CSV table of C-alpha atoms and ligand atoms in Angstrom, one decimal:
chain,number,residue,atom,x,y,z
A,1,MET,CA,106.8,75.4,94.2
A,2,ALA,CA,109.6,77.9,94.8
A,3,GLU,CA,108.6,81.6,95.1
A,4,ARG,CA,111.6,82.1,92.8
A,5,LEU,CA,109.8,80.5,89.8
A,6,SER,CA,106.3,82.3,90.5
A,7,ASN,CA,106.5,84.9,87.7
A,8,ARG,CA,105.3,87.5,90.5
A,9,GLU,CA,105.3,91.0,88.8
A,10,GLY,CA,107.0,92.6,92.0
A,11,ILE,CA,107.5,96.0,92.9
A,12,LYS,CA,108.0,97.2,89.2
A,13,GLY,CA,104.4,95.7,88.2
A,14,MET,CA,102.6,96.9,91.4
A,15,ALA,CA,104.4,100.6,90.5
A,16,ASN,CA,103.2,100.6,87.0
A,17,PRO,CA,100.1,103.0,86.6
A,18,THR,CA,99.7,102.6,83.1
A,19,ARG,CA,97.6,99.6,82.2
A,20,TYR,CA,94.6,99.4,84.4
A,21,GLY,CA,92.7,102.5,84.0
A,22,ILE,CA,92.5,105.8,86.2
A,23,GLU,CA,91.5,103.8,89.4
A,24,ARG,CA,95.1,102.1,89.3
A,25,PHE,CA,97.0,105.7,88.4
A,26,ALA,CA,95.1,107.0,91.5
A,27,TYR,CA,96.4,104.2,93.7
A,28,TRP,CA,100.0,104.8,92.5
A,29,ILE,CA,99.7,108.5,92.8
A,30,GLN,CA,98.3,108.1,96.2
A,31,ARG,CA,101.2,106.0,97.2
A,32,LEU,CA,103.8,108.3,95.9
A,33,THR,CA,102.0,111.5,97.5
A,34,GLY,CA,101.9,109.6,100.7
A,35,LEU,CA,105.7,108.7,100.7
A,36,GLY,CA,106.2,112.2,99.4
A,37,LEU,CA,104.3,114.0,102.4
A,38,LEU,CA,106.3,111.4,104.9
A,39,ALA,CA,109.4,112.7,103.4
A,40,TYR,CA,108.2,116.3,103.8
A,41,LEU,CA,107.1,115.6,107.2
A,42,ILE,CA,110.4,114.5,108.4
A,43,GLY,CA,112.0,117.4,106.7
A,44,HIS,CA,110.0,119.7,108.1
A,45,ILE,CA,110.6,118.4,111.6
A,46,TYR,CA,114.2,118.7,110.9
A,47,GLU,CA,113.8,122.4,109.5
A,48,THR,CA,111.7,123.5,112.4
A,49,SER,CA,114.0,121.8,115.0
A,50,THR,CA,116.5,124.4,114.2
A,51,ILE,CA,114.7,126.7,116.4
A,52,VAL,CA,116.4,125.1,119.5
A,53,ASN,CA,119.6,126.5,118.1
A,54,GLY,CA,118.3,130.0,118.5
A,55,LYS,CA,116.9,132.7,116.1
A,56,ILE,CA,119.8,132.8,114.0
A,57,ALA,CA,120.0,129.3,113.0
A,58,TRP,CA,116.1,129.4,112.4
A,59,ASN,CA,116.2,132.4,109.9
A,60,GLN,CA,119.2,130.7,108.1
A,61,MET,CA,117.1,127.7,107.6
A,62,LEU,CA,114.3,129.6,106.6
A,63,GLU,CA,116.3,131.2,103.9
A,64,LEU,CA,116.8,128.1,102.0
A,65,THR,CA,113.0,128.0,101.2
A,66,GLN,CA,113.1,131.4,100.2
A,67,THR,CA,114.8,130.3,96.8
A,68,PRO,CA,113.2,129.1,93.4
A,69,GLN,CA,114.0,125.7,94.2
A,70,GLY,CA,112.3,125.9,97.5
A,71,HIS,CA,109.5,127.5,96.1
A,72,ILE,CA,108.8,124.7,93.5
A,73,LEU,CA,109.4,122.2,96.3
A,74,LEU,CA,106.8,123.7,98.4
A,75,THR,CA,104.4,124.0,95.4
A,76,LEU,CA,104.7,120.3,94.9
A,77,VAL,CA,104.1,119.6,98.6
A,78,ILE,CA,100.8,121.7,98.5
A,79,GLY,CA,99.7,119.6,95.3
A,80,MET,CA,100.5,116.3,97.0
A,81,CYS,CA,98.8,117.5,100.2
A,82,VAL,CA,95.7,118.4,98.3
A,83,PHE,CA,95.5,115.4,96.1
A,84,HIS,CA,96.4,113.0,98.9
A,85,THR,CA,93.6,114.3,101.2
A,86,ALA,CA,91.0,114.4,98.6
A,87,ASN,CA,91.5,111.1,97.0
A,88,GLY,CA,92.2,109.7,100.7
A,89,ILE,CA,88.7,110.6,101.7
A,90,ARG,CA,87.5,109.0,98.4
A,91,VAL,CA,89.4,105.7,99.1
A,92,MET,CA,88.4,105.7,102.8
A,93,LEU,CA,84.8,106.0,101.8
A,94,GLY,CA,85.3,103.0,99.5
A,95,HIS,CA,87.0,101.0,102.0
A,96,GLY,CA,83.7,101.3,103.9
A,97,GLY,CA,81.6,100.1,101.0
A,98,ILE,CA,80.4,103.5,100.4
A,99,GLY,CA,80.1,104.6,96.6
A,100,VAL,CA,81.2,101.5,95.1
A,101,GLY,CA,78.0,100.4,93.3
A,102,LYS,CA,75.4,97.7,94.0
A,103,PRO,CA,75.6,94.3,93.1
A,104,GLY,CA,73.0,93.3,90.3
A,105,GLN,CA,72.7,91.1,87.1
A,106,PRO,CA,75.8,91.4,85.3
A,107,GLU,CA,75.1,92.1,81.6
A,108,TYR,CA,77.4,92.3,78.7
A,109,PRO,CA,80.0,93.9,78.3
A,110,TYR,CA,80.3,93.4,82.1
A,111,LYS,CA,81.3,97.1,83.2
A,112,ALA,CA,82.1,96.8,86.8
A,113,ALA,CA,80.0,98.9,88.8
A,114,SER,CA,82.7,99.7,91.5
A,115,LEU,CA,84.7,101.6,88.6
A,116,ASN,CA,81.9,103.9,88.2
A,117,TYR,CA,81.6,107.6,87.2
A,118,LYS,CA,81.3,108.9,90.7
A,119,GLN,CA,84.7,107.4,91.5
A,120,ARG,CA,86.4,108.5,88.2
A,121,LEU,CA,84.8,112.0,88.9
A,122,CYS,CA,86.3,112.1,92.3
A,123,ILE,CA,89.7,111.4,91.2
A,124,TRP,CA,89.6,114.2,88.7
A,125,VAL,CA,88.1,116.5,91.2
A,126,SER,CA,91.3,115.5,93.7
A,127,ILE,CA,93.5,116.3,90.3
A,128,ALA,CA,91.8,119.6,89.5
A,129,LEU,CA,91.7,120.8,93.2
A,130,ALA,CA,95.5,120.0,93.4
A,131,ALA,CA,96.2,121.8,90.5
A,132,LEU,CA,94.3,124.7,91.7
A,133,ALA,CA,95.9,124.9,94.9
A,134,MET,CA,99.3,124.6,93.3
A,135,MET,CA,98.6,127.4,91.1
A,136,TYR,CA,97.6,129.7,94.0
A,137,GLY,CA,100.4,128.6,96.0
A,138,ALA,CA,103.0,129.4,93.2
A,139,SER,CA,101.3,132.7,92.8
A,140,VAL,CA,101.9,133.7,96.3
A,141,LEU,CA,105.2,132.0,96.6
A,142,PHE,CA,106.5,133.4,93.4
A,143,GLY,CA,104.5,136.7,93.6
A,144,ASP,CA,106.1,140.2,94.6
B,1,MET,CA,107.8,115.9,39.6
B,2,ALA,CA,107.1,113.0,42.2
B,3,VAL,CA,104.5,110.4,41.0
B,4,VAL,CA,101.9,109.3,43.7
B,5,ALA,CA,101.6,105.5,43.0
B,6,ALA,CA,98.6,104.9,45.5
B,7,LYS,CA,96.7,106.9,47.7
B,8,PRO,CA,96.9,105.4,51.2
B,9,SER,CA,93.2,106.2,51.7
B,10,GLU,CA,92.2,103.8,49.2
B,11,GLU,CA,93.7,100.7,51.1
B,12,PRO,CA,91.3,98.8,53.0
B,13,LYS,CA,91.6,99.7,56.7
B,14,SER,CA,91.9,96.5,59.0
B,15,ASN,CA,89.2,97.9,61.2
B,16,THR,CA,86.6,98.1,58.4
B,17,LYS,CA,87.5,94.4,57.5
B,18,THR,CA,84.8,92.6,55.4
B,19,THR,CA,83.5,89.1,56.0
B,20,GLY,CA,85.9,86.3,55.2
B,21,GLN,CA,88.8,88.6,54.6
B,22,THR,CA,92.1,87.0,55.8
B,23,ASP,CA,94.9,89.1,57.5
B,24,THR,CA,98.2,87.9,58.8
B,25,ILE,CA,99.5,88.8,62.2
B,26,THR,CA,102.6,87.9,64.0
B,27,LEU,CA,102.0,85.9,67.0
B,28,ARG,CA,104.7,86.1,69.8
B,29,ILE,CA,104.6,83.3,72.2
B,30,SER,CA,106.6,83.1,75.4
B,31,ARG,CA,108.2,79.8,75.8
B,32,SER,CA,109.8,78.7,79.0
B,33,ASN,CA,110.2,75.8,81.2
B,34,PRO,CA,111.3,77.2,84.6
B,35,SER,CA,111.7,73.9,86.5
B,36,GLU,CA,114.1,72.8,83.9
B,37,GLY,CA,116.0,76.0,84.2
B,38,GLN,CA,114.7,77.4,80.8
B,39,GLU,CA,114.4,80.9,80.7
B,40,SER,CA,111.7,82.8,78.7
B,41,THR,CA,112.2,83.3,74.8
B,42,PHE,CA,109.8,84.2,72.2
B,43,ALA,CA,108.9,82.3,69.3
B,44,GLU,CA,107.3,84.3,66.5
B,45,PHE,CA,104.7,82.9,64.1
B,46,GLN,CA,102.9,84.4,61.2
B,47,VAL,CA,99.2,83.5,61.6
B,48,PRO,CA,96.4,84.1,59.2
B,49,VAL,CA,93.3,85.5,60.9
B,50,GLN,CA,89.9,86.7,60.3
B,51,LYS,CA,87.6,89.1,61.9
B,52,TRP,CA,86.2,86.8,64.1
B,53,THR,CA,89.6,84.9,65.0
B,54,THR,CA,90.3,84.6,68.8
B,55,VAL,CA,93.8,84.7,70.2
B,56,LEU,CA,93.3,81.1,71.5
B,57,GLU,CA,92.5,80.1,68.0
B,58,ALA,CA,95.6,81.7,66.7
B,59,ILE,CA,97.6,79.9,69.2
B,60,LEU,CA,96.2,76.6,68.3
B,61,TYR,CA,96.7,77.3,64.6
B,62,VAL,CA,100.4,77.4,65.6
B,63,LYS,CA,100.1,74.1,67.5
B,64,GLN,CA,98.5,72.6,64.4
B,65,ASN,CA,100.8,73.9,61.7
B,66,PHE,CA,104.0,74.7,63.3
B,67,ASP,CA,105.0,73.8,66.7
B,68,HIS,CA,103.1,71.2,68.7
B,69,SER,CA,104.9,71.7,71.7
B,70,VAL,CA,103.3,75.2,72.7
B,71,ALA,CA,101.7,74.5,76.1
B,72,VAL,CA,98.6,76.2,76.7
B,73,ARG,CA,95.7,75.3,78.8
B,74,TYR,CA,91.9,75.6,77.4
B,75,SER,CA,88.8,73.9,77.3
B,76,CYS,CA,85.5,75.4,76.8
B,77,ARG,CA,86.5,77.9,74.2
B,78,GLN,CA,83.7,80.1,75.3
B,79,ALA,CA,84.8,81.9,78.4
B,80,SER,CA,83.3,79.4,80.9
B,81,CYS,CA,86.0,77.2,82.3
B,82,GLY,CA,88.5,79.7,83.2
B,83,SER,CA,91.5,77.9,81.8
B,84,CYS,CA,93.0,80.0,79.2
B,85,GLY,CA,93.9,83.2,81.0
B,86,MET,CA,97.1,84.7,79.8
B,87,LYS,CA,98.8,88.0,79.1
B,88,ILE,CA,97.9,89.4,75.9
B,89,ASN,CA,99.7,92.4,74.6
B,90,GLY,CA,100.6,93.3,78.2
B,91,ARG,CA,97.4,92.8,79.9
B,92,PRO,CA,95.5,89.6,81.4
B,93,ALA,CA,92.7,88.3,79.5
B,94,LEU,CA,91.1,85.1,78.5
B,95,ALA,CA,92.4,83.8,75.2
B,96,CYS,CA,89.2,82.5,73.9
B,97,TYR,CA,87.2,85.7,74.6
B,98,THR,CA,89.8,88.1,73.2
B,99,LYS,CA,89.7,88.5,69.3
B,100,VAL,CA,92.6,89.3,67.4
B,101,SER,CA,90.8,92.3,65.6
B,102,GLU,CA,89.9,94.1,68.7
B,103,LEU,CA,93.4,94.3,69.7
B,104,ASP,CA,94.2,96.8,67.0
B,105,SER,CA,97.8,95.3,66.5
B,106,ASN,CA,99.3,93.3,63.8
B,107,VAL,CA,101.9,91.9,66.3
B,108,ILE,CA,100.3,90.0,69.4
B,109,THR,CA,102.4,88.9,72.3
B,110,VAL,CA,101.2,86.3,74.5
B,111,GLU,CA,102.8,85.5,77.9
B,112,PRO,CA,101.9,83.5,80.9
B,113,MET,CA,100.0,85.3,83.6
B,114,ASN,CA,101.8,87.1,86.2
B,115,ASN,CA,101.5,86.3,90.1
B,116,PHE,CA,101.3,82.3,89.1
B,117,PRO,CA,104.1,79.9,88.8
B,118,ILE,CA,104.6,79.1,85.3
B,119,ILE,CA,104.3,75.4,84.4
B,120,ARG,CA,105.6,75.7,80.9
B,121,ASP,CA,105.0,78.4,78.2
B,122,LEU,CA,101.5,79.8,78.8
B,123,ALA,CA,100.2,77.3,81.3
B,124,VAL,CA,100.5,78.5,84.9
B,125,ASP,CA,99.9,76.7,88.2
B,126,PHE,CA,96.7,77.5,90.0
B,127,LYS,CA,97.4,75.6,93.3
B,128,GLN,CA,97.6,79.0,95.2
B,129,LEU,CA,94.4,80.5,93.8
B,130,ILE,CA,92.3,77.0,94.5
B,131,SER,CA,93.6,76.6,98.1
B,132,ASN,CA,92.7,80.2,98.7
B,133,HIS,CA,89.4,79.8,97.3
B,134,LYS,CA,88.8,76.5,99.5
B,135,LYS,CA,89.9,78.6,102.6
B,136,MET,CA,87.2,80.8,102.0
B,137,LYS,CA,84.8,78.0,102.7
B,138,PRO,CA,82.9,78.2,99.5
B,139,PHE,CA,79.8,76.5,100.3
B,140,ILE,CA,76.5,77.3,102.4
B,141,ILE,CA,77.1,77.0,106.1
B,142,ARG,CA,74.3,76.2,108.3
B,143,GLU,CA,73.0,73.5,110.7
B,144,ASP,CA,69.8,72.5,108.9
B,145,SER,CA,69.3,71.6,105.3
B,146,GLU,CA,66.9,71.7,102.6
B,147,VAL,CA,66.7,67.8,102.2
B,148,THR,CA,65.9,67.0,105.9
B,149,PRO,CA,62.1,66.1,105.9
B,150,ASP,CA,61.1,68.9,108.6
B,151,SER,CA,63.1,71.7,107.2
B,152,LYS,CA,61.4,73.9,104.6
B,153,GLU,CA,62.8,75.1,101.3
B,154,PHE,CA,65.0,77.9,101.8
B,155,ILE,CA,63.0,80.6,99.8
B,156,GLN,CA,64.9,83.5,98.3
B,157,THR,CA,63.6,86.5,96.7
B,158,PRO,CA,64.9,87.8,93.3
B,159,GLN,CA,66.2,90.7,95.4
B,160,ASP,CA,68.0,88.3,97.9
B,161,LEU,CA,69.6,86.7,94.7
B,162,GLU,CA,70.8,89.8,93.3
B,163,LYS,CA,72.9,90.5,96.1
B,164,PHE,CA,75.5,87.7,95.5
B,165,LEU,CA,74.6,86.5,91.8
B,166,GLN,CA,77.3,88.4,90.1
B,167,PHE,CA,79.9,87.1,92.5
B,168,SER,CA,78.8,83.5,91.7
B,169,TYR,CA,79.7,83.9,88.2
B,170,CYS,CA,83.5,83.6,89.0
B,171,ILE,CA,85.1,81.1,86.8
B,172,LYS,CA,88.4,80.9,88.7
B,173,CYS,CA,90.4,82.1,85.6
B,174,GLY,CA,93.0,84.2,88.1
B,175,LEU,CA,93.0,87.1,85.7
B,176,CYS,CA,92.2,89.5,88.5
B,177,ASN,CA,94.9,88.0,90.9
B,178,SER,CA,97.2,88.3,88.1
B,179,ALA,CA,96.3,92.1,87.7
B,180,CYS,CA,96.3,92.9,91.3
B,181,PRO,CA,99.2,95.3,92.6
B,182,THR,CA,99.2,93.5,96.0
B,183,MET,CA,99.2,90.2,94.6
B,184,ALA,CA,102.4,91.4,92.7
B,185,THR,CA,104.4,91.8,95.9
B,186,ASP,CA,102.7,89.8,98.6
B,187,GLU,CA,103.0,85.9,98.0
B,188,SER,CA,100.5,85.2,100.7
B,189,PHE,CA,97.8,87.5,99.9
B,190,ILE,CA,94.5,85.7,99.6
B,191,GLY,CA,93.7,87.8,96.5
B,192,PRO,CA,90.7,89.3,94.8
B,193,GLN,CA,89.4,86.0,93.7
B,194,GLY,CA,89.2,84.6,97.3
B,195,LEU,CA,88.0,87.6,98.9
B,196,ALA,CA,85.1,88.1,96.2
B,197,GLN,CA,84.1,84.4,96.9
B,198,ALA,CA,84.1,85.2,100.7
B,199,TYR,CA,81.7,87.9,99.9
B,200,ARG,CA,79.5,85.9,97.6
B,201,TYR,CA,78.6,83.5,100.6
B,202,VAL,CA,78.5,86.1,103.2
B,203,ALA,CA,75.8,87.9,101.0
B,204,ASP,CA,73.8,84.8,100.6
B,205,ASN,CA,70.9,85.0,103.2
B,206,ARG,CA,70.7,81.2,103.5
B,207,ASP,CA,74.4,81.1,104.7
B,208,LYS,CA,75.2,81.3,108.5
B,209,GLY,CA,78.8,81.3,108.3
B,210,LYS,CA,79.5,85.1,108.0
B,211,ASP,CA,81.6,85.4,111.5
B,212,GLU,CA,83.6,82.3,110.3
B,213,ARG,CA,84.7,83.7,107.0
B,214,LEU,CA,85.2,87.3,108.5
B,215,LYS,CA,87.5,85.8,110.8
B,216,ILE,CA,89.4,84.1,108.3
B,217,ILE,CA,89.9,87.3,106.1
B,218,ASP,CA,90.8,89.3,109.0
B,219,ASP,CA,94.4,88.4,108.5
B,220,SER,CA,97.5,90.5,107.9
B,221,HIS,CA,97.7,89.0,104.3
B,222,GLY,CA,93.9,89.2,104.1
B,223,ILE,CA,91.1,91.9,103.4
B,224,TRP,CA,93.2,94.8,104.8
B,225,ARG,CA,95.8,94.5,102.1
B,226,CYS,CA,93.4,95.5,99.3
B,227,HIS,CA,93.9,99.0,98.4
B,228,PHE,CA,91.0,99.5,96.0
B,229,ALA,CA,93.1,99.9,93.0
B,230,GLY,CA,90.5,98.4,91.1
B,231,SER,CA,92.4,96.3,88.5
B,232,CYS,CA,90.8,93.1,89.4
B,233,SER,CA,87.5,94.5,88.3
B,234,HIS,CA,89.2,96.1,85.1
B,235,VAL,CA,90.4,92.7,84.1
B,236,CYS,CA,87.4,90.3,85.3
B,237,PRO,CA,85.8,88.7,82.2
B,238,LYS,CA,82.7,87.8,83.9
B,239,GLY,CA,81.5,91.2,85.5
B,240,VAL,CA,82.3,89.6,89.0
B,241,ASP,CA,83.7,93.0,90.1
B,242,PRO,CA,85.8,91.5,93.1
B,243,ALA,CA,86.8,95.2,93.8
B,244,MET,CA,83.1,95.9,94.9
B,245,ALA,CA,82.7,92.5,96.8
B,246,ILE,CA,86.0,93.3,98.9
B,247,GLN,CA,84.9,97.0,99.5
B,248,LEU,CA,81.3,95.6,100.9
B,249,LEU,CA,83.1,93.0,102.7
B,250,ARG,CA,85.2,95.6,104.6
B,251,GLY,CA,82.1,97.6,105.1
B,252,TYR,CA,81.0,94.8,107.4
B,253,MET,CA,84.1,94.6,109.1
B,254,LEU,CA,84.3,98.3,109.7
B,255,GLY,CA,81.0,98.4,110.9
B,256,PHE,CA,79.5,100.7,108.2
B,257,ARG,CA,77.2,97.7,107.0
B,258,LYS,CA,75.2,95.3,109.1
C,1,HEM,C1,93.6,114.4,106.0
C,1,HEM,C2,94.9,113.9,105.3
C,1,HEM,C3,95.1,112.6,105.0
C,1,HEM,C4,94.2,111.8,104.6
C,1,HEM,C5,92.6,111.9,104.3
C,1,HEM,C6,94.9,110.4,104.2
C,1,HEM,C7,94.4,109.4,103.5
C,1,HEM,C8,95.1,108.1,103.2
C,1,HEM,C9,94.6,107.0,103.0
C,1,HEM,C10,93.0,106.7,102.7
C,1,HEM,C11,95.4,105.9,102.7
C,1,HEM,C12,95.4,104.6,102.3
C,1,HEM,C13,95.5,104.6,100.8
C,1,HEM,C14,95.4,103.1,100.4
C,1,HEM,O1,94.7,102.2,100.9
C,1,HEM,O2,96.1,102.8,99.2
C,1,HEM,C15,96.9,106.7,102.9
C,1,HEM,C16,98.0,106.4,102.9
C,1,HEM,C17,99.2,106.8,103.1
C,1,HEM,N1,99.3,108.1,103.7
C,1,HEM,FE1,97.8,109.5,104.1
C,1,HEM,N2,95.9,110.8,104.4
C,1,HEM,C18,96.4,111.8,104.9
C,1,HEM,C19,97.5,112.7,105.4
C,1,HEM,C20,98.9,112.1,105.0
C,1,HEM,C21,100.1,112.7,105.5
C,1,HEM,C22,100.1,114.1,106.3
C,1,HEM,C23,100.9,111.7,105.4
C,1,HEM,C24,102.5,112.0,105.6
C,1,HEM,C25,103.0,112.1,106.6
C,1,HEM,C26,100.5,110.5,104.7
C,1,HEM,C27,101.1,109.7,104.4
C,1,HEM,C28,100.6,108.4,103.9
C,1,HEM,C29,101.4,107.2,103.4
C,1,HEM,C30,103.1,107.1,103.6
C,1,HEM,C31,100.4,106.3,103.1
C,1,HEM,C32,101.0,104.9,102.7
C,1,HEM,C33,100.8,104.8,101.2
C,1,HEM,C34,100.3,103.6,100.7
C,1,HEM,O3,100.5,102.4,101.2
C,1,HEM,O4,99.6,103.3,99.6
C,1,HEM,N3,99.0,110.8,104.6
C,1,HEM,N4,96.6,108.1,103.3
C,2,SF4,S1,86.5,87.2,89.9
C,2,SF4,FE1,86.6,87.3,87.5
C,2,SF4,S2,88.8,87.5,86.9
C,2,SF4,FE2,88.9,86.8,89.1
C,2,SF4,S3,89.1,84.6,89.1
C,2,SF4,FE3,86.6,85.0,88.9
C,2,SF4,S4,86.2,85.4,86.9
C,2,SF4,FE4,88.3,85.5,87.0
C,3,FES,S1,89.1,77.9,77.1
C,3,FES,FE1,87.5,78.2,78.9
C,3,FES,S2,87.7,80.2,79.4
C,3,FES,FE2,88.8,80.2,77.7
């Protein structure tokens, strides 16, 4: 059967975080923040590499981040970093079979043990930590 | 002065329906025949439903009364055969196990499951699912057998049984593969159904085929493609919890579990 007729959902389906609970949302935002951090890392290396052009070039580059837009960007980076790390630890432990529940006799209505409250709590805690870090970061960046 | 004709609160609410009351819903059925080049279009039907009417029954009502050519696969009508998986209002579910009344909508849209080739209308092709299932060697592997005269019965305690029982409840309906984000983009992925079955046999203490199976799933389109998004377990109608099976299996491969 040709793959063309496969009714595969494709990237649009993969990147739709709305249908399968908060775990799927966490998967989606882990990807986005991972890609965001990668983009930041590349930008960061480019930015800091201006030091080889001397102190003036370096200072000029630094000024770019001293704008409201620069502050918003850095606040976002802080949030991405905190969420990605905290949720990444949850995912890594889960991948090792830790915290994903124990097999047992399935009982109606068949709630999946791997989608347990500990997993959901960890996702919410990751979101809360990211929000707190962003608030603190923004208050420092925008302060005085 | 405006006259209020009827208070809306006096209308019976659809979710407090009394026994035997009939409602009418709009059933939108995706019709397509890709091998004949016929793209998908929606056909709409008005279907009378009661509190207990399932989506499958609504589709069969359409077949009996309006259009017999609607292609749908079903058999047991009781969530046991795994034939009637389809996308119901955007999410994969068994049509025979989904009541119209629990969908909280007067419009119900049924489409073929994603990530499977469409045969026609709501019927999809299970070749890949079955062949991936077979690749997992879904049988007990060991030299001796229970029926040879000098070997004993392979005793299992209830605790031994619980280690794999829920995974053996899989009815191969494919809902998990249809919800999986990796399956959405990787046409060679084994999929949650197959990986959960690999775990079902690995966790069975009568089985000696663990190394063999771990080798099969240790593949670039195997277990490492799972990102634990949990969507498979979210839609599984039998409590198999493929996401748990896959993470426990990966626990073996990473050396976290013995
Ligand atoms: C201590 C910090 C970090 C931890 C614990 C962590 C953890 C993880 C984990 C567990 C995944 C896999 C998620 C999955 O299986 O779906 C992941 C994906 C990823 N991470 Fe990180 N990460 C960290 C820092 C970073 C940094 C600094 C970057 C950027 C340079 C980054 C970029 C990515 C990218 C691009 C992905 C791929 C996303 C995907 O395929 O879903 N990570 N990270
Ligand atoms: S694991 Fe669940 S959803 Fe997947 S095929 Fe088996 S019964 Fe269906
Ligand atoms: S008809 Fe058998 S599972 Fe629905």
